[in-house]
mmCIF file with all atom_site columns, C-alpha atoms in Angstrom:
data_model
loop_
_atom_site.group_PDB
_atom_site.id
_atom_site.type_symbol
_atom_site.label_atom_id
_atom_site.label_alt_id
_atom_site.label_comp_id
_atom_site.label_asym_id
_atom_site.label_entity_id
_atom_site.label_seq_id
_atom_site.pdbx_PDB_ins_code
_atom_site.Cartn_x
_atom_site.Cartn_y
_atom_site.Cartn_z
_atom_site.occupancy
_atom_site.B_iso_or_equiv
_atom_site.pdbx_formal_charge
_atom_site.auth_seq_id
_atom_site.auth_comp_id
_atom_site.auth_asym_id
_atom_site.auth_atom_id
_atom_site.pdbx_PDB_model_num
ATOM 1   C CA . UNK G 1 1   ? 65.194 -16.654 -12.877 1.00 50.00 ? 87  UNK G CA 1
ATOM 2   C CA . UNK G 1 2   ? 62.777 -19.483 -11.441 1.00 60.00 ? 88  UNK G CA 1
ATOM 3   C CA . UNK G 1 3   ? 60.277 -18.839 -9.788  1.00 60.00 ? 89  UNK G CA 1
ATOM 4   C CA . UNK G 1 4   ? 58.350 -21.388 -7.030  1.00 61.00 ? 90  UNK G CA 1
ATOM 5   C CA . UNK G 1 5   ? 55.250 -23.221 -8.375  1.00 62.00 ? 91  UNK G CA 1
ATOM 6   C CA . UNK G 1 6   ? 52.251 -22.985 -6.846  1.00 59.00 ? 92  UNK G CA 1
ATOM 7   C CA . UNK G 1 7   ? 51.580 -25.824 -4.070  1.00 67.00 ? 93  UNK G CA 1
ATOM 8   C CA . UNK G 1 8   ? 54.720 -26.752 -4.893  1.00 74.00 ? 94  UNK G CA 1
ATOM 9   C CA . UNK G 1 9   ? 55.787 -27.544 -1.235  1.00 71.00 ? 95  UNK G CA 1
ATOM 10  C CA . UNK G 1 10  ? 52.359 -29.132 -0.695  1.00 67.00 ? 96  UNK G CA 1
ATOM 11  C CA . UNK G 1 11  ? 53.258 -31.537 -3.121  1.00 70.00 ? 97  UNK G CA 1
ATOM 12  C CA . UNK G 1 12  ? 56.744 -32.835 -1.878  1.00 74.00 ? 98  UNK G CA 1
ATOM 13  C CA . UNK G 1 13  ? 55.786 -32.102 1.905   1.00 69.00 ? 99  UNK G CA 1
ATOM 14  C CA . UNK G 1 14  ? 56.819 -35.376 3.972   1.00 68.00 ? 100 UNK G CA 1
ATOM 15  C CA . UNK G 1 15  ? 59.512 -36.957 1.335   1.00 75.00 ? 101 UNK G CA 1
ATOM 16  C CA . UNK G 1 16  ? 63.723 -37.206 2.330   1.00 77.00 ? 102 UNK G CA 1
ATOM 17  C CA . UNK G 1 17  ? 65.790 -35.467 -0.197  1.00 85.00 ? 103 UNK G CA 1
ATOM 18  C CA . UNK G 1 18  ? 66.654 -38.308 -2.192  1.00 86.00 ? 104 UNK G CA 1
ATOM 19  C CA . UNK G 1 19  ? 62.662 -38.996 -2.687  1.00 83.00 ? 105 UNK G CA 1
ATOM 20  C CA . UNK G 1 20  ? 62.110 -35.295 -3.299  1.00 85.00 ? 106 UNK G CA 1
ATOM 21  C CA . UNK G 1 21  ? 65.656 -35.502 -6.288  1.00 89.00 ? 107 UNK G CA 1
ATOM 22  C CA . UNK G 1 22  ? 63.820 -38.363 -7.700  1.00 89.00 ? 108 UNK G CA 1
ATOM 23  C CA . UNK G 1 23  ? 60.316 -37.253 -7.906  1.00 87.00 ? 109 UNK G CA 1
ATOM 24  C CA . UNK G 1 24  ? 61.979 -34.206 -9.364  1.00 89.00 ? 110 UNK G CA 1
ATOM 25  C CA . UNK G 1 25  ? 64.343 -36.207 -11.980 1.00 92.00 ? 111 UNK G CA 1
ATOM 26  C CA . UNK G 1 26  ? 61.275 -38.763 -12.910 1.00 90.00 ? 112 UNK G CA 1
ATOM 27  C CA . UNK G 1 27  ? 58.532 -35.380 -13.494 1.00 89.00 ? 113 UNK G CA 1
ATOM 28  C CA . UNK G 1 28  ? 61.524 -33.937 -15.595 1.00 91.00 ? 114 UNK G CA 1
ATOM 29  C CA . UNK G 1 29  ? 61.875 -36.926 -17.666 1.00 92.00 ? 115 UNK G CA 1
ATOM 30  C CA . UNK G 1 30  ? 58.387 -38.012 -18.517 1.00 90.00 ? 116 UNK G CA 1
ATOM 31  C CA . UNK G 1 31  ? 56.728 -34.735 -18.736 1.00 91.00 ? 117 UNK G CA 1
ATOM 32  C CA . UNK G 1 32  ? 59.740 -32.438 -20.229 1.00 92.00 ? 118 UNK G CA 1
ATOM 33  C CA . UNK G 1 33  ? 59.194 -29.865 -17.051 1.00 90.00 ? 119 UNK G CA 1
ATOM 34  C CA . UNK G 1 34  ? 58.458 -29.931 -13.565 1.00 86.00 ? 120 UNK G CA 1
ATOM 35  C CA . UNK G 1 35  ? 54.604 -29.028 -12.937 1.00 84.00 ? 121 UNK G CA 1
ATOM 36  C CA . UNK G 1 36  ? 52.431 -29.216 -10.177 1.00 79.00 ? 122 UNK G CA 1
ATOM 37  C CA . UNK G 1 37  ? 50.360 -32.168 -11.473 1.00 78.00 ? 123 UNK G CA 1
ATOM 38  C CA . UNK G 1 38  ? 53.322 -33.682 -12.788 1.00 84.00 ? 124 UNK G CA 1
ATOM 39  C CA . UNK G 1 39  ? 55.588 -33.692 -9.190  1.00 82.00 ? 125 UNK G CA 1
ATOM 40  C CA . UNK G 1 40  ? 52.212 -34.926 -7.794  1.00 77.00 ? 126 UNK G CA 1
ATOM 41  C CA . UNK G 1 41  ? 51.792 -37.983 -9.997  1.00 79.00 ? 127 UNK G CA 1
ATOM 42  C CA . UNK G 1 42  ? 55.561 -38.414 -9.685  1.00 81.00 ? 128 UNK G CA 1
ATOM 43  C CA . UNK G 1 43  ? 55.063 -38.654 -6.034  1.00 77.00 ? 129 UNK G CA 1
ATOM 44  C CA . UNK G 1 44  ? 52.588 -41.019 -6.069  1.00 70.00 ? 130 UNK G CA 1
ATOM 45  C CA . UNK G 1 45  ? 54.284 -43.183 -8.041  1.00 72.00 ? 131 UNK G CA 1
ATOM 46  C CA . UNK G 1 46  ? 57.572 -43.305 -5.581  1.00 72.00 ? 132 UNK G CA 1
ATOM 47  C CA . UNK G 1 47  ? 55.561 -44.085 -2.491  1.00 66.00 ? 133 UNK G CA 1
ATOM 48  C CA . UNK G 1 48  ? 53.883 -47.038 -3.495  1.00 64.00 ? 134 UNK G CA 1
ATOM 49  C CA . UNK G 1 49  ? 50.172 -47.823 -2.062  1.00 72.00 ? 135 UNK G CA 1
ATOM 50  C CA . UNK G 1 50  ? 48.990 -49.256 1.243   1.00 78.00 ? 136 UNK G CA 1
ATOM 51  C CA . UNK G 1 51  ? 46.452 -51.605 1.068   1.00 81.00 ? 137 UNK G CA 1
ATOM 52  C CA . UNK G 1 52  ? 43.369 -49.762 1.686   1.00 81.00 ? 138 UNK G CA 1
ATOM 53  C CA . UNK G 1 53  ? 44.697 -46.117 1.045   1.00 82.00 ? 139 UNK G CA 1
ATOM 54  C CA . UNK G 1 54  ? 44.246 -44.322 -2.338  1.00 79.00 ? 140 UNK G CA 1
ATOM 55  C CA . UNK G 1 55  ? 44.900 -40.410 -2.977  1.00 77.00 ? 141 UNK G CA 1
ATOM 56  C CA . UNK G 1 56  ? 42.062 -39.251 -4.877  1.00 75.00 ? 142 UNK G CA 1
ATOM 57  C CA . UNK G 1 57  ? 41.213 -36.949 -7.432  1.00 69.00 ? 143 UNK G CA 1
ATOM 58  C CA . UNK G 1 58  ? 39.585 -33.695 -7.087  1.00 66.00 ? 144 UNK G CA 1
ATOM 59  C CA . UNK G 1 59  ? 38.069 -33.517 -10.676 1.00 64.00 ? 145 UNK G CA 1
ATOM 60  C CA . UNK G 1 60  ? 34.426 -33.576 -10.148 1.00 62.00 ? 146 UNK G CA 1
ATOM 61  C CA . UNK G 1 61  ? 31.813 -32.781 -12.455 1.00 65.00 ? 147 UNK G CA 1
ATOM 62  C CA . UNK G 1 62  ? 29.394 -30.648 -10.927 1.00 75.00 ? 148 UNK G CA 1
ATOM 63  C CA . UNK G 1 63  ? 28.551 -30.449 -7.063  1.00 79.00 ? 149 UNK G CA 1
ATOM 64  C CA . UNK G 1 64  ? 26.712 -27.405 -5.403  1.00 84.00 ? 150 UNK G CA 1
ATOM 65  C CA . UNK G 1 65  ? 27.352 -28.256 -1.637  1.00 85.00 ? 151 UNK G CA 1
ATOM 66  C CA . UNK G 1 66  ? 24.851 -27.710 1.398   1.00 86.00 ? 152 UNK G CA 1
ATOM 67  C CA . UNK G 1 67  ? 24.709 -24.097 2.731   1.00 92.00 ? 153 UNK G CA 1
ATOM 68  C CA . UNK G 1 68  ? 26.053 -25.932 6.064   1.00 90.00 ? 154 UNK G CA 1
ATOM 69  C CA . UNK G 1 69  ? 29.473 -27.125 4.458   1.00 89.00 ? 155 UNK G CA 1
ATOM 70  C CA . UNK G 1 70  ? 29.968 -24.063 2.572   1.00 91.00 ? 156 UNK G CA 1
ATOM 71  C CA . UNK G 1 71  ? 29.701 -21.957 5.930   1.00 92.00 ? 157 UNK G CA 1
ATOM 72  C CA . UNK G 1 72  ? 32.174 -24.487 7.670   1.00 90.00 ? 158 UNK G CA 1
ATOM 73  C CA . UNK G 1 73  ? 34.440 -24.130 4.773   1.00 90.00 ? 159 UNK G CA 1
ATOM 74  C CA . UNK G 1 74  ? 34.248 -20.040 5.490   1.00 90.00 ? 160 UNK G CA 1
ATOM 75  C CA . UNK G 1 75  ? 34.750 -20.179 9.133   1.00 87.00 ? 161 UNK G CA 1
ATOM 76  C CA . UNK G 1 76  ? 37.646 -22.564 9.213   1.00 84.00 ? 162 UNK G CA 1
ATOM 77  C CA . UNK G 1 77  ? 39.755 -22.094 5.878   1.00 83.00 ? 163 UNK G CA 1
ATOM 78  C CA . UNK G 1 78  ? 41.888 -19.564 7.648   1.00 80.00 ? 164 UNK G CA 1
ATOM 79  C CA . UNK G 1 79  ? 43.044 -21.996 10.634  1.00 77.00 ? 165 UNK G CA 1
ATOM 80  C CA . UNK G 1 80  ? 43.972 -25.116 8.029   1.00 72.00 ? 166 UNK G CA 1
ATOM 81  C CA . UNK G 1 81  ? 46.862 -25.638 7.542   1.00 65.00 ? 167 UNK G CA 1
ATOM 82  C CA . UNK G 1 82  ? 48.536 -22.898 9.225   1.00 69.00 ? 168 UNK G CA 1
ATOM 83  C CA . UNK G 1 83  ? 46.742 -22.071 12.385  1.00 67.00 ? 169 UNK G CA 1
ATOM 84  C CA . UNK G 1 84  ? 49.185 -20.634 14.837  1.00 73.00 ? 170 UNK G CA 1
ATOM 85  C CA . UNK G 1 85  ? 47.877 -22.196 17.322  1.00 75.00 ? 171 UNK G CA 1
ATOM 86  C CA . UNK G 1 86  ? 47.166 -26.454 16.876  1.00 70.00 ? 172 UNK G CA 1
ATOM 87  C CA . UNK G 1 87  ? 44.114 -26.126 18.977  1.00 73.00 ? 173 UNK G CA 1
ATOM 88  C CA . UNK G 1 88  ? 42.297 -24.170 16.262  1.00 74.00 ? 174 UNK G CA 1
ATOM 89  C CA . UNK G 1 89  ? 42.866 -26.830 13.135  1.00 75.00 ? 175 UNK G CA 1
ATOM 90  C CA . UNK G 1 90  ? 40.249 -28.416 12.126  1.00 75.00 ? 176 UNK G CA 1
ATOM 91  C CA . UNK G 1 91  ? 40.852 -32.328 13.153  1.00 74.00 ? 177 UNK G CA 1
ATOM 92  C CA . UNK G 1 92  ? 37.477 -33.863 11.553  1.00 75.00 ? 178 UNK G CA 1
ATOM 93  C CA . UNK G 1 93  ? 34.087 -33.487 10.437  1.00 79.00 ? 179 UNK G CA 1
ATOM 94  C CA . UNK G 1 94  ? 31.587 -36.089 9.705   1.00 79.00 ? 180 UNK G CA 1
ATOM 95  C CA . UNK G 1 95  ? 29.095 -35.984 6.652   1.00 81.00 ? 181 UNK G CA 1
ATOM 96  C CA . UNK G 1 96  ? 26.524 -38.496 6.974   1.00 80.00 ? 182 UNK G CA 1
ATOM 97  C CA . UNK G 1 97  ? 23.718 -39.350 4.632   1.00 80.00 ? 183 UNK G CA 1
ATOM 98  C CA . UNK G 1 98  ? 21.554 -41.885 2.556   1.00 83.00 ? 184 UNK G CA 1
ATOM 99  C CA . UNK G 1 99  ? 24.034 -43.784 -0.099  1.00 81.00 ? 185 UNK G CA 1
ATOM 100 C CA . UNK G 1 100 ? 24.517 -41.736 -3.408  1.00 82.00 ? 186 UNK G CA 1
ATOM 101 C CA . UNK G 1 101 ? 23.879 -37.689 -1.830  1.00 82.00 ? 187 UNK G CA 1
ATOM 102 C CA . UNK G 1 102 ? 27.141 -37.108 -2.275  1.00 83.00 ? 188 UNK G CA 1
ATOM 103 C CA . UNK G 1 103 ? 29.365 -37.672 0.583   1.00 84.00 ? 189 UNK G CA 1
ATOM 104 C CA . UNK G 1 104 ? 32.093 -38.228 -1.208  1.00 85.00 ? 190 UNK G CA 1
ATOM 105 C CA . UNK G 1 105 ? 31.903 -35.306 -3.329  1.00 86.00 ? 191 UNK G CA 1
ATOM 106 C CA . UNK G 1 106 ? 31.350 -33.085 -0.523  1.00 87.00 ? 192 UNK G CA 1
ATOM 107 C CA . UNK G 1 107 ? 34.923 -34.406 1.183   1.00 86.00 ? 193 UNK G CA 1
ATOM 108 C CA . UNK G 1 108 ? 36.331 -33.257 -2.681  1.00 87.00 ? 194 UNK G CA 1
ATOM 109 C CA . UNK G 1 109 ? 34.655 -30.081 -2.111  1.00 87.00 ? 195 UNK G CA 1
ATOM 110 C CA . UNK G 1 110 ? 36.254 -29.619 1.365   1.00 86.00 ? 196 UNK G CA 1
ATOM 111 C CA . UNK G 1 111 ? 39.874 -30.466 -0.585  1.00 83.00 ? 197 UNK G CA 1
ATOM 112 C CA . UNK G 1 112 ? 39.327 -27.834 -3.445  1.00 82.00 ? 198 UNK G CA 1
ATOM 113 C CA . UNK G 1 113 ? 38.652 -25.156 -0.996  1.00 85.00 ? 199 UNK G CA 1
ATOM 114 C CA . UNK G 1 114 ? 41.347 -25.935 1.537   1.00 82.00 ? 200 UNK G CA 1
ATOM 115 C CA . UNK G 1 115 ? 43.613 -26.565 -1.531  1.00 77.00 ? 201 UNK G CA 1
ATOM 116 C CA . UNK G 1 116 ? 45.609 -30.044 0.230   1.00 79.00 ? 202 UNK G CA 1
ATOM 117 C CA . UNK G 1 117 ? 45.708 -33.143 -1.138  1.00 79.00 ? 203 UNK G CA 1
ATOM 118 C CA . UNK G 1 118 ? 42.837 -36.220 -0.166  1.00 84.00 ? 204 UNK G CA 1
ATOM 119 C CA . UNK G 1 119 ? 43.166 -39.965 0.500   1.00 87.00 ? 205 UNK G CA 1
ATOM 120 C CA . UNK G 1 120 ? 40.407 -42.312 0.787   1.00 88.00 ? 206 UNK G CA 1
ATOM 121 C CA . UNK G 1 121 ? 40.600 -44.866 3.801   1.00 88.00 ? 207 UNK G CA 1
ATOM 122 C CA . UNK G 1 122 ? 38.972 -48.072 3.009   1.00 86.00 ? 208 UNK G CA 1
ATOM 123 C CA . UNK G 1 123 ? 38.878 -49.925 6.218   1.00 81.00 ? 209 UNK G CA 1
ATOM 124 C CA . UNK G 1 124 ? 36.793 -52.651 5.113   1.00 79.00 ? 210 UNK G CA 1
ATOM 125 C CA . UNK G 1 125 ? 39.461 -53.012 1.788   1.00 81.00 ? 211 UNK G CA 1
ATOM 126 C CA . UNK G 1 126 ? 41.840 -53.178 4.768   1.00 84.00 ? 212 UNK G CA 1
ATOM 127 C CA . UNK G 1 127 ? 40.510 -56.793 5.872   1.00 79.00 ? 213 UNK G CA 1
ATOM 128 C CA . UNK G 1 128 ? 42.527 -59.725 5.683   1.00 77.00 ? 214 UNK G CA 1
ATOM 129 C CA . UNK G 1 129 ? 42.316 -63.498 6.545   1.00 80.00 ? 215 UNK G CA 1
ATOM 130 C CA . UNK G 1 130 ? 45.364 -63.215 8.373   1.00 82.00 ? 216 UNK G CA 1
ATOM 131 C CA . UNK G 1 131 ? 46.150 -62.401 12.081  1.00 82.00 ? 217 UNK G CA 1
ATOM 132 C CA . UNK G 1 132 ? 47.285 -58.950 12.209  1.00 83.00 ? 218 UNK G CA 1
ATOM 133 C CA . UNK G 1 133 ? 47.523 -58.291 8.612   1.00 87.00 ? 219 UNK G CA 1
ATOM 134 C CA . UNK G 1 134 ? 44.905 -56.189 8.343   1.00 86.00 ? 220 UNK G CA 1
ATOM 135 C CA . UNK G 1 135 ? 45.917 -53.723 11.403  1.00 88.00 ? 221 UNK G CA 1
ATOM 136 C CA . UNK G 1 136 ? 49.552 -53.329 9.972   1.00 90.00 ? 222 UNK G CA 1
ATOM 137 C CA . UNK G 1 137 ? 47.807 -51.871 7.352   1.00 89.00 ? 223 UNK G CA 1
ATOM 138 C CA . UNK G 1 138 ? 45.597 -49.697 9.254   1.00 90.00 ? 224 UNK G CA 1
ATOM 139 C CA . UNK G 1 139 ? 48.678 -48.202 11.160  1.00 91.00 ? 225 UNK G CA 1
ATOM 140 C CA . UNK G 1 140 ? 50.344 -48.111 7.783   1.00 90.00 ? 226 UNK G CA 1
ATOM 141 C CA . UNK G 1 141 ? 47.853 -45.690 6.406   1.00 89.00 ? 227 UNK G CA 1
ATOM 142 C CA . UNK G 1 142 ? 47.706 -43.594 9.758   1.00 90.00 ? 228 UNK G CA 1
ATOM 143 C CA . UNK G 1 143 ? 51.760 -42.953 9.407   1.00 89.00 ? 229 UNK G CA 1
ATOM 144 C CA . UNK G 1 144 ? 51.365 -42.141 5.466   1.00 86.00 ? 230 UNK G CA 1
ATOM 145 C CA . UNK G 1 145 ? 48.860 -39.900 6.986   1.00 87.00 ? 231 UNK G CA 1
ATOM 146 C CA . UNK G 1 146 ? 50.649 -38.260 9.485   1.00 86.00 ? 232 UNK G CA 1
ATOM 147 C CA . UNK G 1 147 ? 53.650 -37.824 6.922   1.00 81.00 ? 233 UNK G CA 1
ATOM 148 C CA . UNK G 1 148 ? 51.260 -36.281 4.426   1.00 78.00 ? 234 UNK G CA 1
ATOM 149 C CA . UNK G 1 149 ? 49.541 -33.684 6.146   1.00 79.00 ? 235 UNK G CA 1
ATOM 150 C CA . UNK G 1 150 ? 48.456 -31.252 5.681   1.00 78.00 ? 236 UNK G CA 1
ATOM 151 C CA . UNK G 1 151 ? 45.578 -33.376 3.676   1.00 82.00 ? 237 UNK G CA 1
ATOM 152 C CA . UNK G 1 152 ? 42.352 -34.374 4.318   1.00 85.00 ? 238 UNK G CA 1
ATOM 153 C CA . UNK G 1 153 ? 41.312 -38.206 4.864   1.00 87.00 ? 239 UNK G CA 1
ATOM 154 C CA . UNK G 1 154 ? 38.242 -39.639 3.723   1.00 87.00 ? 240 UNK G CA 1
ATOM 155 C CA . UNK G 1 155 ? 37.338 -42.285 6.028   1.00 84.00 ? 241 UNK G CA 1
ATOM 156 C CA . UNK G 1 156 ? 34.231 -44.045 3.597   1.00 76.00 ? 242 UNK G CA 1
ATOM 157 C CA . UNK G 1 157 ? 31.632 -46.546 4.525   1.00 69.00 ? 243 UNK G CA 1
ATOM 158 C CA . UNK G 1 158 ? 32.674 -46.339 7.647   1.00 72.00 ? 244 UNK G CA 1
ATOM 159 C CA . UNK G 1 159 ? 29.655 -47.670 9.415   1.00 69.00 ? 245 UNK G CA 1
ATOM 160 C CA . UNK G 1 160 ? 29.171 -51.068 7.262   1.00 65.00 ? 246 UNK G CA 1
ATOM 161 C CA . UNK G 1 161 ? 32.336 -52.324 9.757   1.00 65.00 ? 247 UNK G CA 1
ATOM 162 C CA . UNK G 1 162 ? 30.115 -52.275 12.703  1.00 65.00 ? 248 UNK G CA 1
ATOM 163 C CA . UNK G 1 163 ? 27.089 -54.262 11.606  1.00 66.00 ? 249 UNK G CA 1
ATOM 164 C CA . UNK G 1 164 ? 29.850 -57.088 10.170  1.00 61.00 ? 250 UNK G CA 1
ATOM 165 C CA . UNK G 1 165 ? 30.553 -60.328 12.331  1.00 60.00 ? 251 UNK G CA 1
ATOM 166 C CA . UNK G 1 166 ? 33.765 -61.043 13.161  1.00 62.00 ? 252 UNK G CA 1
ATOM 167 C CA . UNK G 1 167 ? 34.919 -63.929 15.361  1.00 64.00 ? 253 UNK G CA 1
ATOM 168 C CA . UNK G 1 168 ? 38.526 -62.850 16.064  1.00 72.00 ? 254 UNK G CA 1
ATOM 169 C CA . UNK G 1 169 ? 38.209 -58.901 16.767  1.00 79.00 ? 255 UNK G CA 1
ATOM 170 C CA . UNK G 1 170 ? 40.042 -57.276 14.028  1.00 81.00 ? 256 UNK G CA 1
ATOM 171 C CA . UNK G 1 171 ? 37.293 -54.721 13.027  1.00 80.00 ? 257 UNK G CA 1
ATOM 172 C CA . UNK G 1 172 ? 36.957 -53.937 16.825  1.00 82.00 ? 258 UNK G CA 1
ATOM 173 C CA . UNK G 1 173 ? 40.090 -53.194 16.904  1.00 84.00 ? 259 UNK G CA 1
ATOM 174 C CA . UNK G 1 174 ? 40.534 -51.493 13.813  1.00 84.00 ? 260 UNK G CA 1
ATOM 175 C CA . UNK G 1 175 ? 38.064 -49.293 14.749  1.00 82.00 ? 261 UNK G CA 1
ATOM 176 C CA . UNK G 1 176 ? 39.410 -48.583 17.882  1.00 85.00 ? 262 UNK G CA 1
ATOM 177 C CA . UNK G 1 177 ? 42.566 -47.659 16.737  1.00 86.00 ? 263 UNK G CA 1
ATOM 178 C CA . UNK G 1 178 ? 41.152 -45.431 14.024  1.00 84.00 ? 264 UNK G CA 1
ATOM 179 C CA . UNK G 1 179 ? 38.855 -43.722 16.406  1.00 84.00 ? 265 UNK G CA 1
ATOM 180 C CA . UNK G 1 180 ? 42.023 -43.289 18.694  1.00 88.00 ? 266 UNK G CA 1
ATOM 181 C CA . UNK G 1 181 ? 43.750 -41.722 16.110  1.00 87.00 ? 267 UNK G CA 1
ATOM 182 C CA . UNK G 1 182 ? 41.082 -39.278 14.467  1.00 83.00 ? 268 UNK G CA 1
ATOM 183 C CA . UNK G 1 183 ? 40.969 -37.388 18.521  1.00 82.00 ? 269 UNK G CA 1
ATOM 184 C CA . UNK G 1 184 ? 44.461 -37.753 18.893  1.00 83.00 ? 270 UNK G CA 1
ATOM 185 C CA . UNK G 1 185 ? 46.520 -37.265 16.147  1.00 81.00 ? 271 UNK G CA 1
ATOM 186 C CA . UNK G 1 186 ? 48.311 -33.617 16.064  1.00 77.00 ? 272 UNK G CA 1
ATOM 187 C CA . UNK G 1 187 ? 49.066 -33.056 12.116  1.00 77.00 ? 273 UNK G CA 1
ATOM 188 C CA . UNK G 1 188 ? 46.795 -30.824 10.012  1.00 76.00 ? 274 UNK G CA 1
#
């Protein structure tokens, strides 16, 4: 009898068949069974990278989050991923700080408890010296995104775009369209 491993679906949520049969056949081969960590890396490995977008690890060393976090955590756990109604998932939440308090960790924090996997959006890795370049890849990460969810998205550094100088608009419009998406996008 087999049974289901946990996360499982989690894990190969947003591939076609033939990516899921290969992610499947490549775990198989390298690791000698099919395991959660396994299909994951598999995964990764299939769908090749977007410049700017990197699925992180959770493994962190130690972090004792803010009283604040931990509460949102306990208040909203129930409603992601599987709210039954899309008005009640959580669609952001901003941690802000001086550099080194542990943003990041804290956005590791949120993906332990809500158990989903995390990507790190580097808009400013994003930037290009070519027209349009750096856009594609902005809207590039959005749909990898929207077919990964439920996840969370670390959008990093975030505010180092808007004291930049940029004669042809890109960041402005960058930012736009990632502002755009973060209050309109509909996927956990």
């Amino acid at each position: 009898k087999k049974t289901l491993i946990p996360g499982v679906l989690l894990a190969v949520k947003g591939l076609s068949l033939m990516e899921l049969e290969l992610v499947l056949k490549i775990t198989e081969a390298r690791d000698g069974k099919i395991t959660l960590g396994g299909l994951e890396t598999s995964r990764y490995g299939i769908r090749g990278t977007i410049k700017g977008l990197a699925q992180l690890t959770i493994d962190t060393a130690y972090y004792l989050p803010c009283k604040a976090l931990e509460n949102w955590v306990d208040l909203n756990k129930d409603f992601f991923p599987t709210a039954s109604d899309n008005r009640l998932i959580p669609r952001g939440l901003m941690l802000t700080g001086e550099r080194g308090t542990g943003k990041t960790e804290g956005a590791k924090y949120l993906d332990s408890m809500l158990s989903v996997p995390l990507y790190h959006v580097d808009i400013a890795g994003m930037l290009s010296k070519y027209q349009g370049e750096a856009e594609q890849a902005l809207q590039n990460s959005l749909s990898r995104l929207e077919d990964e969810a439920p996840c969370i998205c670390l959008f990093d550094e975030v505010d180092k775009l808007f004291t930049g100088t940029d004669d042809t608009g890109t960041v402005e419009r960058m930012l736009s369209n990632a502002l755009w998406w973060l209050h309109s996008h509909t996927q956990p």
